[in-house]
């Protein structure tokens, strides 16, 4: 059974993340979307909210499971018995950080292999950080995240104002 883990902050999940999840689900028996707890100091969404949103937007992909992990990704790989970690590479600018992280994770755990997937070019500029920034400035994020996330972001902004 080939189980892949797609770790991240997913604050919030974007169309780019979804593209990578769908691609990974086509080549793996099971994809674990792994939400890192405490990966951001002041997240927009709580871990539970992020998990719920990912569950909702991946509901149509049967071999996707949403999990969380605390601490090192290199340890989570053993805990969840995954064959490899998937990371998305949107642009060359992602490469340096991802390369460093992949090699460090393998140094920490020799079994921690990282596979890189390129999302569709239309998502190459989409990031959770920019989604949060656009939303906090009152802009529309509907072109970049699924409708359920648009609604969740709208409610979150309303509750903060
Ligand atoms: O979506 P992100 O923020 O790019 O995801 C980064 C994440 C959460 C995958 C990364 O920060 C991570 O693996 N954090 C867990 C702690 C850890 O293992 N750090 C050492 C990485 S070499």
Coordinates of C-alpha atoms and ligand atoms in Angstrom, one line a residue:
X1 CA 0.0 0.0 0.0
X2 CA 1.5 3.3 -1.1
X3 CA 0.6 6.0 1.4
X4 CA 1.8 9.5 0.8
X5 CA 1.7 12.4 3.2
X6 CA 1.1 15.9 2.1
X7 CA 2.0 18.1 5.1
X8 CA 1.4 21.8 5.5
X9 CA -0.2 24.6 7.4
X10 CA -3.2 24.9 5.1
X11 CA -4.3 28.3 6.6
X12 CA -6.4 28.1 4.6
X13 CA -6.4 25.3 2.0
X14 CA -6.3 26.8 -1.5
X15 CA -7.0 25.7 -5.1
X16 CA -3.3 25.1 -5.5
X17 CA -3.3 22.7 -2.5
X18 CA -6.3 20.9 -3.9
X19 CA -4.6 20.5 -7.3
X20 CA -1.6 18.8 -5.6
X21 CA -3.9 16.6 -3.4
X22 CA -5.8 15.5 -6.5
X23 CA -2.6 14.7 -8.4
X24 CA -1.2 12.8 -5.4
X25 CA -4.4 10.8 -5.0
X26 CA -4.1 9.6 -8.6
X27 CA -0.7 7.9 -8.0
X28 CA -1.1 6.8 -4.4
X29 CA -3.4 4.3 -2.7
X30 CA -3.9 6.8 0.1
X31 CA -3.0 10.4 0.6
X32 CA -2.8 11.8 4.2
X33 CA -3.2 15.5 4.2
X34 CA -1.3 16.3 7.4
X35 CA -2.1 19.6 9.1
X36 CA 0.9 20.8 11.2
X37 CA -0.2 21.9 14.7
X38 CA 1.5 25.0 15.9
X39 CA 3.3 25.7 12.6
X40 CA 2.1 29.3 12.6
X41 CA 2.3 31.7 15.5
X42 CA -1.1 33.4 14.9
X43 CA -3.1 31.4 12.4
X44 CA -6.3 32.7 10.8
X45 CA -8.0 29.4 11.3
X46 CA -7.7 27.0 14.2
X47 CA -6.3 23.6 13.5
X48 CA -9.8 22.1 13.9
X49 CA -11.2 24.6 11.4
X50 CA -8.5 23.9 8.9
X51 CA -9.0 20.2 9.2
X52 CA -12.8 20.6 8.7
X53 CA -12.3 22.8 5.6
X54 CA -9.9 20.3 4.0
X55 CA -12.3 17.4 4.8
X56 CA -15.1 19.3 3.2
X57 CA -13.2 20.3 0.0
X58 CA -11.7 16.8 -0.5
X59 CA -14.9 14.9 0.3
X60 CA -15.2 13.7 -3.3
X61 CA -11.7 12.1 -3.3
X62 CA -12.2 8.8 -1.5
X63 CA -8.5 8.0 -0.9
X64 CA -7.8 11.2 1.0
X65 CA -7.6 11.3 4.8
X66 CA -7.0 14.4 6.9
X67 CA -4.7 14.0 9.9
X68 CA -2.7 16.3 12.2
X69 CA 0.8 16.1 13.6
X70 CA 2.7 17.8 16.3
X71 CA 6.5 18.1 16.3
X72 CA 8.8 16.9 13.6
X73 CA 7.5 15.9 10.2
X74 CA 10.4 13.4 10.1
X75 CA 8.7 11.6 13.1
X76 CA 5.2 11.9 11.6
X77 CA 6.4 9.9 8.6
X78 CA 7.1 6.9 10.9
X79 CA 4.0 7.4 13.0
X80 CA 1.7 7.3 9.9
X81 CA 3.9 4.8 8.0
X82 CA 4.0 6.7 4.8
X83 CA 6.2 5.9 1.8
X84 CA 7.0 9.5 1.1
X85 CA 6.2 13.1 1.7
X86 CA 4.7 15.2 -1.1
X87 CA 5.4 18.9 -1.4
X88 CA 4.2 21.3 -4.1
X89 CA 6.7 23.4 -6.1
X90 CA 5.0 26.4 -7.6
X91 CA 8.1 28.3 -8.8
X92 CA 11.8 28.1 -8.7
X93 CA 11.7 30.5 -5.7
X94 CA 10.1 27.6 -3.7
X95 CA 13.0 25.3 -4.5
X96 CA 15.7 26.5 -2.1
X97 CA 13.6 26.2 1.0
X98 CA 12.0 23.0 -0.1
X99 CA 15.4 21.5 -1.0
X100 CA 16.8 22.4 2.4
X101 CA 13.8 21.0 4.2
X102 CA 13.8 17.7 2.2
X103 CA 17.5 17.1 2.9
X104 CA 17.1 18.0 6.6
X105 CA 14.1 15.7 7.0
X106 CA 16.1 12.9 5.4
X107 CA 19.0 13.7 7.7
X108 CA 16.6 13.4 10.7
X109 CA 15.0 10.2 9.4
X110 CA 16.7 8.3 6.5
X111 CA 13.2 6.9 5.6
X112 CA 11.8 10.4 5.0
X113 CA 11.8 10.7 1.2
X114 CA 10.3 13.9 -0.4
X115 CA 8.6 13.9 -3.8
X116 CA 7.8 17.2 -5.5
X117 CA 4.8 17.9 -7.6
X118 CA 4.1 20.9 -9.7
X119 CA 0.6 22.3 -9.5
X120 CA -1.1 23.6 -12.6
X121 CA 0.5 26.9 -13.7
X122 CA -2.7 28.8 -13.0
X123 CA -2.0 28.3 -9.3
X124 CA 1.7 29.2 -9.4
X125 CA 1.1 32.5 -7.6
X126 CA -1.5 31.3 -5.1
X127 CA -0.5 31.0 -1.5
X128 CA -2.3 30.8 1.9
X129 CA -0.3 33.9 3.0
X130 CA -1.6 36.0 0.1
X131 CA -5.1 34.7 0.7
X132 CA -5.0 35.9 4.3
X133 CA -3.5 39.2 3.2
X134 CA -6.1 39.9 0.5
X135 CA -9.0 38.9 2.8
X136 CA -7.7 41.1 5.6
X137 CA -7.6 44.0 3.2
X138 CA -11.2 43.3 2.1
X139 CA -10.4 41.8 -1.3
X140 CA -12.1 38.9 -3.0
X141 CA -10.4 35.5 -2.7
X142 CA -13.0 33.6 -4.7
X143 CA -10.7 32.9 -7.7
X144 CA -8.1 31.2 -5.5
X145 CA -9.9 29.0 -2.9
X146 CA -12.9 26.7 -3.0
X147 CA -16.4 28.3 -2.3
X148 CA -16.5 26.7 1.2
X149 CA -13.3 28.4 2.0
X150 CA -14.5 31.7 0.6
X151 CA -17.4 31.5 3.0
X152 CA -15.3 30.5 6.0
X153 CA -12.9 33.4 5.3
X154 CA -15.8 35.8 5.0
X155 CA -17.2 34.7 8.4
X156 CA -13.8 34.9 10.0
X157 CA -13.3 38.4 8.7
X158 CA -16.8 39.4 9.9
X159 CA -16.1 38.0 13.4
X160 CA -12.9 39.9 13.6
X161 CA -14.3 43.3 12.6
Ligands
LIG1 O1 2.4 24.9 4.4 P1 3.8 25.2 4.9 O2 3.7 26.2 6.0 O3 4.8 25.5 3.8 O4 4.2 23.8 5.6 C1 5.5 23.7 6.3 C2 5.5 22.5 7.2 C3 4.4 22.5 8.2 C4 5.3 21.2 6.3 C5 6.9 22.5 7.9 O5 7.1 23.7 8.6 C6 7.0 21.3 8.9 O6 7.3 20.2 8.5 N1 6.8 21.6 10.2 C7 6.9 20.6 11.2 C8 8.2 20.8 12.1 C9 9.4 20.2 11.4 O7 9.5 19.1 11.1 N2 10.4 21.1 11.1 C10 11.6 20.8 10.5 C11 11.6 20.8 9.0 S1 13.1 20.4 8.3

